[in-house]
Structures are given as structure tokens and as C-alpha cells.
């Protein structure tokens, strides 16, 4: 016969103290649960997320708008400018997805104090593409696509350090600086829970990994943690950093999207499956030719990356910030009262800064001026950069003056469309907007009409006939997107200069 535990206790314990002990045990269990909850909440709060519910914007809405918005960081692996053009591993991969789905790609570069999860869930962006690992803390707020890369996390130290640690045990006397909102911070804390003696120092959330690399070079930080591919990219132009022990292997890298964007997730997974897939254990993942080219360009071939990304350097020949013709563009822009960055964005689109460019339609020079619409008598003269820029800006200014009754954004979009397709087709599109009871002075309905003028039932009644509206729509979107990028990047570079922070933007500010 089994004797109940209470039979071993005195009567007063049985009747009075035992219930109290049980109560204490229950309270202890409750407090333990609360502590775990508090810890999870603290980890979530470290991401500083304010937008709890994502907006309803799935693939159909994105397709309807014609624009995919990418949230990323400005660095040598994700996204940067090279000679006025967008480059970067993440940018090119997302751009391919956008192109395959007939979407223009708009880039939202993270600014100091901005939260990528809030930007995503509020609808300011549609995906985060920034070499993101997928820890549980992030999954509380976003959904991740299937992976497109596997990376190791490595400790990064100054190369002149007297002793470079070979393993995690040798890191006990090393102060490791990481951002609290990074996956590195969570990994280091996991190692501490496993018993490793690590000295974790919190760096500012406004610093990206490459900025911390600069701090290591300058003696401000003793060490940090980085994905190995980011380290490899940065080490092509930073000679004073070296790799220490690996602290995590085969982290999956994926795009982050809103949890309620199921169709977008499906589309992206279908795309990524073509470029990256796992094979049986022991074999490396299978990558497409395109993905291998990107990896070679940005992470493997150091000379290739060094050609693309050279922090603090001007463009080829040292002649400008965004292009070799910045001085000329600024001078002509100031004379005509227009924004030089927008003119540079037009020039990049029209000729890729090639003064000898000539299109199949006969447009020539940097601004691709058509001789028949030019006041310059000689076609050969239009190959002269100064003559061509002045003539191109004169024509742009005429279009801007034609739409002075509009707000500045619509004014520029209409002027760009007219520069690309001509006033006749644009007038047809505006009339079609009126026929549809839409405002002809707003770009969105006119943009829609330009696309409709590719259909026979609409262009057969138009004064100027068929119009390849898709080209004009993309032209306007791409120039405006590039212009926003120019503004953002130059402003970031200027803030870094004012705050005496390392300039890791791949360009030099115009003083």
C-alpha cells in the first residue's frame, strides 16, 4: 500500500503549511513563465517594431501599381551607385524578379532611425532585401521567402592584431561590437547561454556592418561579427580587417515580406526556386548560372567588386559625383532653374553618359536629342557634350513650362513623358483620360491611358495612332526612381560628412 506524502507530515503542516508550499510552487512556475515571456518581449522590443498589423497589399495590388518597392541598405553587397547606375547583389536579383513580372523597381534605402519592419508592414516597401538571416525574432513580424543563399557568421578583427583567435573559446578577452537589431546579436547571446564567455558591446543601430568595419580599422572597435560574404566583399577595399573564428554555419538568407502577402510569397518562391535549391545532404545547393554570376561579381571576384565599389572615390577620371559630366550638368541646370540630379537621371537613362551614343531613331549625344527638333543646325555639333546638354535641357524646359499649372511631381512626369514620346501621343493619352472621366492633369490616369493606347480599340480613334505606352511608362518610372536614389544617397553622404562618420557610400560628396 502506498502511503500518501501528507501522511509523513505533522497535522499542522498537512492542514496549513502544505497548501502554502503548493501556492509558492505555483507562483514560482508562474514567475518563471513570466520571465520567459519578458525575455521574449525584450528580444522583440530590441527590433523596435511599431507597426503591428501589415497593410493589405499583395501581388495583385503591386501589379496594378506597376511598381515593386525594395527596402535595403546602402553597402557594397546589397545596393550602391556606380557611375550613376544602381548596382549590388540584392538589387540585381530583385530587379530580375521585377523585370520578369513587368514591374518597375523602386528602391527605398534605409535612413538613420528608420525601421525596416515598419516600412514593410506600413506599405512603404514590399520586401526587405538586405542579406537578411531568418532568426525567430524576425519571424514574429515578417514572413520569409525560400532561401537564396547560405552564409557563415564570422568574427572580424583588425589585421594587425598580435594574436588572431582560432576558435570561439579564444574570444573571451575580445570586446565584440554588434547592432542589437542584428542577427549577430542573437547568435552571440545563444553562445553565451551555451557557456561561452563573450563580451558583447552594443553598437549604434544607425551603423551598418561596413561602417563598423571602418571603426575597427580606425581603432574604435575591437571586433564585430559579419556574414562571410559581406566580409569578403568589404575586404576587397579594406586591407586592415581580417577574419576570425566562425560562430555560425549555413545561415539561410531570404527576402522578408508581409505575413499577409501570400500571393507575393508564392511568386517569389517560384522565382527563387529557379535560382537556388537544396540537394541531398553532403552536397552544396544548386544555383542557377545567373545567381553564380552575381556571386562571382559581388562576393568572389575581388577585382570585379573593386571596379564597381570604391568608397570615397569619384567616378572614372575623378570628374564628378554621379557622372563624368556633373560640373557641366550643374552649370546648365542652374542657368535654367532645374534640378541637376534629375537631369543626370535623364542622361543616365538616355545615353548611359556616352556622348557618342546614337539611337536607331536618330537621337544623338548625352541627352539623345533628335536633330529635327533641335535649334542646332549641325547634327555633328550635337555630339559635343556641352552643346548637347544645353539643347536637351532647352527642350526639357519647354515641356516643363508647358505644364506649369501642375504640381512639381506631375509637372516633371508629364515633361519626361513628352520628352520620350512627344506631345502628340501624350495629348491622346490625356484625351482618353477625359473620356474615362479621369483627371488629365494627374499622371496616374494618363499613365493608364498610355498603356491603353497599345490596344487597337483605343489607338484606332486616337489622333496620333498607336503608341508604345509601356516604354514611356517605364521611362518615367525609372528616371523618377533613379532621381530619388540620387537624392537619398547624396543626403546620406552629406550627413556622414557632417557627423565625421566614415563615408562608405562608394561616392564622394560634392563640396
mmCIF file of N, CA and C in Angstrom, residues 355-451:
data_model
loop_
_atom_site.group_PDB
_atom_site.id
_atom_site.type_symbol
_atom_site.label_atom_id
_atom_site.label_comp_id
_atom_site.label_asym_id
_atom_site.label_seq_id
_atom_site.Cartn_x
_atom_site.Cartn_y
_atom_site.Cartn_z
ATOM 1 N N UNK A 355 28.720 60.247 -74.809
ATOM 2 C CA UNK A 355 28.463 61.410 -75.676
ATOM 3 C C UNK A 355 28.351 61.050 -77.150
ATOM 4 N N UNK A 356 28.803 59.850 -77.531
ATOM 5 C CA UNK A 356 28.744 59.430 -78.938
ATOM 6 C C UNK A 356 27.542 58.522 -79.218
ATOM 7 N N UNK A 357 26.652 58.374 -78.250
ATOM 8 C CA UNK A 357 25.502 57.481 -78.421
ATOM 9 C C UNK A 357 24.589 57.986 -79.539
ATOM 10 N N UNK A 358 24.059 57.028 -80.331
ATOM 11 C CA UNK A 358 23.111 57.365 -81.391
ATOM 12 C C UNK A 358 22.087 56.239 -81.479
ATOM 13 N N UNK A 359 20.808 56.580 -81.383
ATOM 14 C CA UNK A 359 19.749 55.568 -81.374
ATOM 15 C C UNK A 359 19.322 55.217 -82.798
ATOM 16 N N UNK A 360 18.528 54.134 -82.903
ATOM 17 C CA UNK A 360 18.009 53.720 -84.200
ATOM 18 C C UNK A 360 17.109 54.782 -84.814
ATOM 19 N N UNK A 361 16.521 55.630 -83.938
ATOM 20 C CA UNK A 361 15.622 56.678 -84.439
ATOM 21 C C UNK A 361 16.365 57.952 -84.811
ATOM 22 N N UNK A 362 17.697 57.964 -84.584
ATOM 23 C CA UNK A 362 18.486 59.132 -84.978
ATOM 24 C C UNK A 362 18.779 60.098 -83.857
ATOM 25 N N UNK A 363 18.334 59.820 -82.614
ATOM 26 C CA UNK A 363 18.649 60.684 -81.481
ATOM 27 C C UNK A 363 20.123 60.528 -81.142
ATOM 28 N N UNK A 364 20.774 61.634 -80.793
ATOM 29 C CA UNK A 364 22.229 61.598 -80.615
ATOM 30 C C UNK A 364 22.655 62.254 -79.310
ATOM 31 N N UNK A 365 23.863 61.850 -78.869
ATOM 32 C CA UNK A 365 24.526 62.519 -77.761
ATOM 33 C C UNK A 365 24.030 62.144 -76.385
ATOM 34 N N UNK A 366 24.537 62.870 -75.400
ATOM 35 C CA UNK A 366 24.262 62.578 -73.992
ATOM 36 C C UNK A 366 22.786 62.616 -73.657
ATOM 37 N N UNK A 367 22.054 63.575 -74.213
ATOM 38 C CA UNK A 367 20.634 63.718 -73.914
ATOM 39 C C UNK A 367 19.754 63.165 -75.029
ATOM 40 N N UNK A 368 20.385 62.478 -75.997
ATOM 41 C CA UNK A 368 19.656 61.851 -77.098
ATOM 42 C C UNK A 368 18.670 62.832 -77.760
ATOM 43 N N UNK A 369 19.250 63.901 -78.272
ATOM 44 C CA UNK A 369 18.467 64.938 -78.934
ATOM 45 C C UNK A 369 18.212 64.537 -80.388
ATOM 46 N N UNK A 370 16.964 64.688 -80.846
ATOM 47 C CA UNK A 370 16.639 64.441 -82.249
ATOM 48 C C UNK A 370 16.984 65.694 -83.058
ATOM 49 N N UNK A 371 17.874 65.573 -84.045
ATOM 50 C CA UNK A 371 18.295 66.756 -84.811
ATOM 51 C C UNK A 371 17.129 67.548 -85.402
ATOM 52 N N UNK A 372 16.047 66.849 -85.807
ATOM 53 C CA UNK A 372 14.942 67.573 -86.455
ATOM 54 C C UNK A 372 14.185 68.465 -85.477
ATOM 55 N N UNK A 373 14.333 68.217 -84.175
ATOM 56 C CA UNK A 373 13.679 69.071 -83.169
ATOM 57 C C UNK A 373 14.660 70.037 -82.524
ATOM 58 N N UNK A 374 15.883 70.050 -83.031
ATOM 59 C CA UNK A 374 16.925 70.853 -82.415
ATOM 60 C C UNK A 374 17.083 72.200 -83.117
ATOM 61 N N UNK A 375 17.520 73.189 -82.359
ATOM 62 C CA UNK A 375 17.836 74.500 -82.938
ATOM 63 C C UNK A 375 19.281 74.555 -83.406
ATOM 64 N N UNK A 376 20.016 73.488 -83.130
ATOM 65 C CA UNK A 376 21.399 73.389 -83.599
ATOM 66 C C UNK A 376 21.376 72.870 -85.039
ATOM 67 N N UNK A 377 21.990 73.583 -85.918
ATOM 68 C CA UNK A 377 21.903 73.265 -87.342
ATOM 69 C C UNK A 377 22.653 71.992 -87.707
ATOM 70 N N UNK A 378 23.782 71.741 -87.098
ATOM 71 C CA UNK A 378 24.622 70.608 -87.469
ATOM 72 C C UNK A 378 24.399 69.427 -86.535
ATOM 73 N N UNK A 379 24.132 68.273 -87.127
ATOM 74 C CA UNK A 379 23.998 67.057 -86.323
ATOM 75 C C UNK A 379 25.302 66.745 -85.610
ATOM 76 N N UNK A 380 26.434 66.959 -86.307
ATOM 77 C CA UNK A 380 27.735 66.653 -85.713
ATOM 78 C C UNK A 380 27.972 67.488 -84.455
ATOM 79 N N UNK A 381 27.448 68.697 -84.439
ATOM 80 C CA UNK A 381 27.647 69.571 -83.278
ATOM 81 C C UNK A 381 26.963 69.009 -82.040
ATOM 82 N N UNK A 382 25.902 68.205 -82.248
ATOM 83 C CA UNK A 382 25.165 67.647 -81.121
ATOM 84 C C UNK A 382 25.937 66.539 -80.409
ATOM 85 N N UNK A 383 27.037 66.092 -80.988
ATOM 86 C CA UNK A 383 27.874 65.119 -80.287
ATOM 87 C C UNK A 383 28.805 65.803 -79.283
ATOM 88 N N UNK A 384 28.879 67.117 -79.355
ATOM 89 C CA UNK A 384 29.658 67.864 -78.358
ATOM 90 C C UNK A 384 28.871 67.886 -77.049
ATOM 91 N N UNK A 385 29.462 67.421 -75.922
ATOM 92 C CA UNK A 385 28.707 67.310 -74.675
ATOM 93 C C UNK A 385 28.011 68.598 -74.242
ATOM 94 N N UNK A 386 28.718 69.726 -74.280
ATOM 95 C CA UNK A 386 28.110 70.976 -73.810
ATOM 96 C C UNK A 386 26.951 71.390 -74.706
ATOM 97 N N UNK A 387 27.136 71.304 -76.005
ATOM 98 C CA UNK A 387 26.066 71.668 -76.946
ATOM 99 C C UNK A 387 24.851 70.771 -76.753
ATOM 100 N N UNK A 388 25.106 69.474 -76.605
ATOM 101 C CA UNK A 388 24.015 68.513 -76.475
ATOM 102 C C UNK A 388 23.242 68.720 -75.179
ATOM 103 N N UNK A 389 23.952 68.906 -74.072
ATOM 104 C CA UNK A 389 23.273 69.094 -72.774
ATOM 105 C C UNK A 389 22.440 70.368 -72.801
ATOM 106 N N UNK A 390 22.993 71.434 -73.314
ATOM 107 C CA UNK A 390 22.239 72.695 -73.380
ATOM 108 C C UNK A 390 20.982 72.539 -74.224
ATOM 109 N N UNK A 391 21.097 71.815 -75.336
ATOM 110 C CA UNK A 391 19.949 71.653 -76.224
ATOM 111 C C UNK A 391 18.916 70.729 -75.576
ATOM 112 N N UNK A 392 19.384 69.648 -74.936
ATOM 113 C CA UNK A 392 18.456 68.753 -74.259
ATOM 114 C C UNK A 392 17.710 69.442 -73.128
ATOM 115 N N UNK A 393 18.410 70.254 -72.364
ATOM 116 C CA UNK A 393 17.772 70.970 -71.253
ATOM 117 C C UNK A 393 16.807 72.024 -71.786
ATOM 118 N N UNK A 394 17.149 72.645 -72.910
ATOM 119 C CA UNK A 394 16.217 73.616 -73.504
ATOM 120 C C UNK A 394 14.892 72.946 -73.836
ATOM 121 N N UNK A 395 14.954 71.747 -74.422
ATOM 122 C CA UNK A 395 13.729 71.032 -74.792
ATOM 123 C C UNK A 395 12.961 70.597 -73.538
ATOM 124 N N UNK A 396 13.671 70.066 -72.548
ATOM 125 C CA UNK A 396 13.026 69.675 -71.284
ATOM 126 C C UNK A 396 12.345 70.878 -70.649
ATOM 127 N N UNK A 397 13.038 72.031 -70.666
ATOM 128 C CA UNK A 397 12.482 73.249 -70.054
ATOM 129 C C UNK A 397 11.214 73.683 -70.776
ATOM 130 N N UNK A 398 11.161 73.519 -72.087
ATOM 131 C CA UNK A 398 9.940 73.859 -72.829
ATOM 132 C C UNK A 398 8.777 72.981 -72.373
ATOM 133 N N UNK A 399 9.035 71.698 -72.187
ATOM 134 C CA UNK A 399 7.989 70.795 -71.707
ATOM 135 C C UNK A 399 7.559 71.160 -70.283
ATOM 136 N N UNK A 400 8.508 71.472 -69.423
ATOM 137 C CA UNK A 400 8.172 71.875 -68.049
ATOM 138 C C UNK A 400 7.306 73.138 -68.057
ATOM 139 N N UNK A 401 7.666 74.104 -68.894
ATOM 140 C CA UNK A 401 6.900 75.357 -68.965
ATOM 141 C C UNK A 401 5.479 75.110 -69.480
ATOM 142 N N UNK A 402 5.326 74.059 -70.289
ATOM 143 C CA UNK A 402 4.002 73.718 -70.832
ATOM 144 C C UNK A 402 3.053 73.234 -69.733
ATOM 145 N N UNK A 403 3.632 72.724 -68.630
ATOM 146 C CA UNK A 403 2.807 72.153 -67.554
ATOM 147 C C UNK A 403 2.993 72.896 -66.227
ATOM 148 N N UNK A 404 3.214 74.192 -66.304
ATOM 149 C CA UNK A 404 3.490 74.965 -65.081
ATOM 150 C C UNK A 404 2.292 75.016 -64.132
ATOM 151 N N UNK A 405 1.095 74.732 -64.599
ATOM 152 C CA UNK A 405 -0.097 74.777 -63.745
ATOM 153 C C UNK A 405 -0.228 73.522 -62.875
ATOM 154 N N UNK A 406 0.659 72.545 -63.073
ATOM 155 C CA UNK A 406 0.618 71.320 -62.273
ATOM 156 C C UNK A 406 1.554 71.438 -61.075
ATOM 157 N N UNK A 407 1.375 70.539 -60.092
ATOM 158 C CA UNK A 407 2.350 70.477 -59.006
ATOM 159 C C UNK A 407 3.656 69.926 -59.564
ATOM 160 N N UNK A 408 4.755 70.110 -58.835
ATOM 161 C CA UNK A 408 6.080 69.819 -59.387
ATOM 162 C C UNK A 408 6.252 68.353 -59.787
ATOM 163 N N UNK A 409 5.674 67.409 -59.016
ATOM 164 C CA UNK A 409 5.838 65.996 -59.347
ATOM 165 C C UNK A 409 5.151 65.657 -60.656
ATOM 166 N N UNK A 410 3.878 66.069 -60.792
ATOM 167 C CA UNK A 410 3.171 65.828 -62.054
ATOM 168 C C UNK A 410 3.814 66.585 -63.202
ATOM 169 N N UNK A 411 4.280 67.795 -62.938
ATOM 170 C CA UNK A 411 4.914 68.602 -63.977
ATOM 171 C C UNK A 411 6.123 67.860 -64.564
ATOM 172 N N UNK A 412 6.948 67.298 -63.701
ATOM 173 C CA UNK A 412 8.129 66.591 -64.186
ATOM 174 C C UNK A 412 7.752 65.300 -64.900
ATOM 175 N N UNK A 413 6.773 64.569 -64.394
ATOM 176 C CA UNK A 413 6.387 63.313 -65.038
ATOM 177 C C UNK A 413 5.824 63.563 -66.434
ATOM 178 N N UNK A 414 4.998 64.598 -66.557
ATOM 179 C CA UNK A 414 4.456 64.922 -67.884
ATOM 180 C C UNK A 414 5.562 65.398 -68.820
ATOM 181 N N UNK A 415 6.502 66.192 -68.299
ATOM 182 C CA UNK A 415 7.600 66.688 -69.129
ATOM 183 C C UNK A 415 8.488 65.539 -69.598
ATOM 184 N N UNK A 416 8.755 64.593 -68.708
ATOM 185 C CA UNK A 416 9.560 63.426 -69.087
ATOM 186 C C UNK A 416 8.843 62.597 -70.154
ATOM 187 N N UNK A 417 7.542 62.402 -69.972
ATOM 188 C CA UNK A 417 6.777 61.630 -70.953
ATOM 189 C C UNK A 417 6.796 62.311 -72.317
ATOM 190 N N UNK A 418 6.644 63.626 -72.323
ATOM 191 C CA UNK A 418 6.666 64.366 -73.582
ATOM 192 C C UNK A 418 8.045 64.281 -74.232
ATOM 193 N N UNK A 419 9.097 64.340 -73.426
ATOM 194 C CA UNK A 419 10.470 64.232 -73.945
ATOM 195 C C UNK A 419 10.695 62.876 -74.581
ATOM 196 N N UNK A 420 10.036 61.845 -74.047
ATOM 197 C CA UNK A 420 10.224 60.488 -74.538
ATOM 198 C C UNK A 420 9.344 60.159 -75.741
ATOM 199 N N UNK A 421 8.059 60.489 -75.647
ATOM 200 C CA UNK A 421 7.113 60.015 -76.657
ATOM 201 C C UNK A 421 6.549 61.134 -77.531
ATOM 202 N N UNK A 422 6.732 62.375 -77.120
ATOM 203 C CA UNK A 422 6.215 63.506 -77.890
ATOM 204 C C UNK A 422 4.887 64.014 -77.352
ATOM 205 N N UNK A 423 4.616 65.286 -77.603
ATOM 206 C CA UNK A 423 3.392 65.920 -77.107
ATOM 207 C C UNK A 423 2.134 65.323 -77.737
ATOM 208 N N UNK A 424 2.234 64.838 -78.991
ATOM 209 C CA UNK A 424 1.054 64.317 -79.673
ATOM 210 C C UNK A 424 0.477 63.095 -78.970
ATOM 211 N N UNK A 425 1.282 62.076 -78.735
ATOM 212 C CA UNK A 425 0.810 60.871 -78.056
ATOM 213 C C UNK A 425 0.360 61.181 -76.625
ATOM 214 N N UNK A 426 1.071 62.112 -75.978
ATOM 215 C CA UNK A 426 0.688 62.467 -74.612
ATOM 216 C C UNK A 426 -0.679 63.160 -74.615
ATOM 217 N N UNK A 427 -0.926 63.982 -75.618
ATOM 218 C CA UNK A 427 -2.242 64.623 -75.732
ATOM 219 C C UNK A 427 -3.337 63.582 -75.963
ATOM 220 N N UNK A 428 -3.061 62.560 -76.765
ATOM 221 C CA UNK A 428 -4.030 61.471 -76.964
ATOM 222 C C UNK A 428 -4.346 60.781 -75.644
ATOM 223 N N UNK A 429 -3.306 60.539 -74.859
ATOM 224 C CA UNK A 429 -3.499 59.866 -73.570
ATOM 225 C C UNK A 429 -4.326 60.727 -72.623
ATOM 226 N N UNK A 430 -4.121 62.019 -72.648
ATOM 227 C CA UNK A 430 -4.895 62.919 -71.773
ATOM 228 C C UNK A 430 -6.368 62.966 -72.207
ATOM 229 N N UNK A 431 -6.596 62.960 -73.538
ATOM 230 C CA UNK A 431 -7.978 62.947 -74.021
ATOM 231 C C UNK A 431 -8.676 61.642 -73.626
ATOM 232 N N UNK A 432 -7.944 60.548 -73.703
ATOM 233 C CA UNK A 432 -8.505 59.260 -73.307
ATOM 234 C C UNK A 432 -8.824 59.247 -71.810
ATOM 235 N N UNK A 433 -7.995 59.909 -71.020
ATOM 236 C CA UNK A 433 -8.277 60.015 -69.585
ATOM 237 C C UNK A 433 -9.583 60.774 -69.361
ATOM 238 N N UNK A 434 -9.799 61.841 -70.123
ATOM 239 C CA UNK A 434 -11.059 62.606 -70.013
ATOM 240 C C UNK A 434 -12.239 61.729 -70.397
ATOM 241 N N UNK A 435 -12.088 60.948 -71.479
ATOM 242 C CA UNK A 435 -13.161 60.050 -71.906
ATOM 243 C C UNK A 435 -13.518 59.042 -70.818
ATOM 244 N N UNK A 436 -12.561 58.730 -69.963
ATOM 245 C CA UNK A 436 -12.801 57.767 -68.880
ATOM 246 C C UNK A 436 -13.184 58.458 -67.574
ATOM 247 N N UNK A 437 -13.502 59.770 -67.686
ATOM 248 C CA UNK A 437 -13.876 60.569 -66.512
ATOM 249 C C UNK A 437 -12.770 60.606 -65.462
ATOM 250 N N UNK A 438 -11.535 60.663 -65.948
ATOM 251 C CA UNK A 438 -10.385 60.768 -65.057
ATOM 252 C C UNK A 438 -9.704 62.109 -65.279
ATOM 253 N N UNK A 439 -8.934 62.524 -64.276
ATOM 254 C CA UNK A 439 -8.275 63.829 -64.312
ATOM 255 C C UNK A 439 -7.083 63.798 -65.277
ATOM 256 N N UNK A 440 -7.094 64.591 -66.350
ATOM 257 C CA UNK A 440 -5.996 64.579 -67.321
ATOM 258 C C UNK A 440 -4.744 65.300 -66.817
ATOM 259 N N UNK A 441 -4.845 65.946 -65.655
ATOM 260 C CA UNK A 441 -3.704 66.662 -65.075
ATOM 261 C C UNK A 441 -3.003 65.842 -63.987
ATOM 262 N N UNK A 442 -3.457 64.600 -63.792
ATOM 263 C CA UNK A 442 -2.811 63.689 -62.852
ATOM 264 C C UNK A 442 -2.119 62.591 -63.643
ATOM 265 N N UNK A 443 -0.883 62.270 -63.256
ATOM 266 C CA UNK A 443 -0.104 61.330 -64.041
ATOM 267 C C UNK A 443 -0.696 59.932 -64.048
ATOM 268 N N UNK A 444 -1.229 59.461 -62.933
ATOM 269 C CA UNK A 444 -1.686 58.078 -62.845
ATOM 270 C C UNK A 444 -2.713 57.735 -63.925
ATOM 271 N N UNK A 445 -3.808 58.492 -64.093
ATOM 272 C CA UNK A 445 -4.762 58.133 -65.158
ATOM 273 C C UNK A 445 -4.174 58.282 -66.560
ATOM 274 N N UNK A 446 -3.260 59.226 -66.752
ATOM 275 C CA UNK A 446 -2.632 59.396 -68.065
ATOM 276 C C UNK A 446 -1.669 58.230 -68.329
ATOM 277 N N UNK A 447 -0.995 57.774 -67.296
ATOM 278 C CA UNK A 447 -0.144 56.591 -67.403
ATOM 279 C C UNK A 447 -0.963 55.382 -67.852
ATOM 280 N N UNK A 448 -2.129 55.210 -67.230
ATOM 281 C CA UNK A 448 -3.027 54.123 -67.616
ATOM 282 C C UNK A 448 -3.456 54.259 -69.075
ATOM 283 N N UNK A 449 -3.735 55.484 -69.503
ATOM 284 C CA UNK A 449 -4.171 55.718 -70.880
ATOM 285 C C UNK A 449 -3.066 55.412 -71.879
ATOM 286 N N UNK A 450 -1.814 55.723 -71.521
ATOM 287 C CA UNK A 450 -0.699 55.401 -72.407
ATOM 288 C C UNK A 450 -0.612 53.895 -72.654
ATOM 289 N N UNK A 451 -0.868 53.112 -71.632
ATOM 290 C CA UNK A 451 -0.864 51.662 -71.791
ATOM 291 C C UNK A 451 -2.039 51.205 -72.654
#
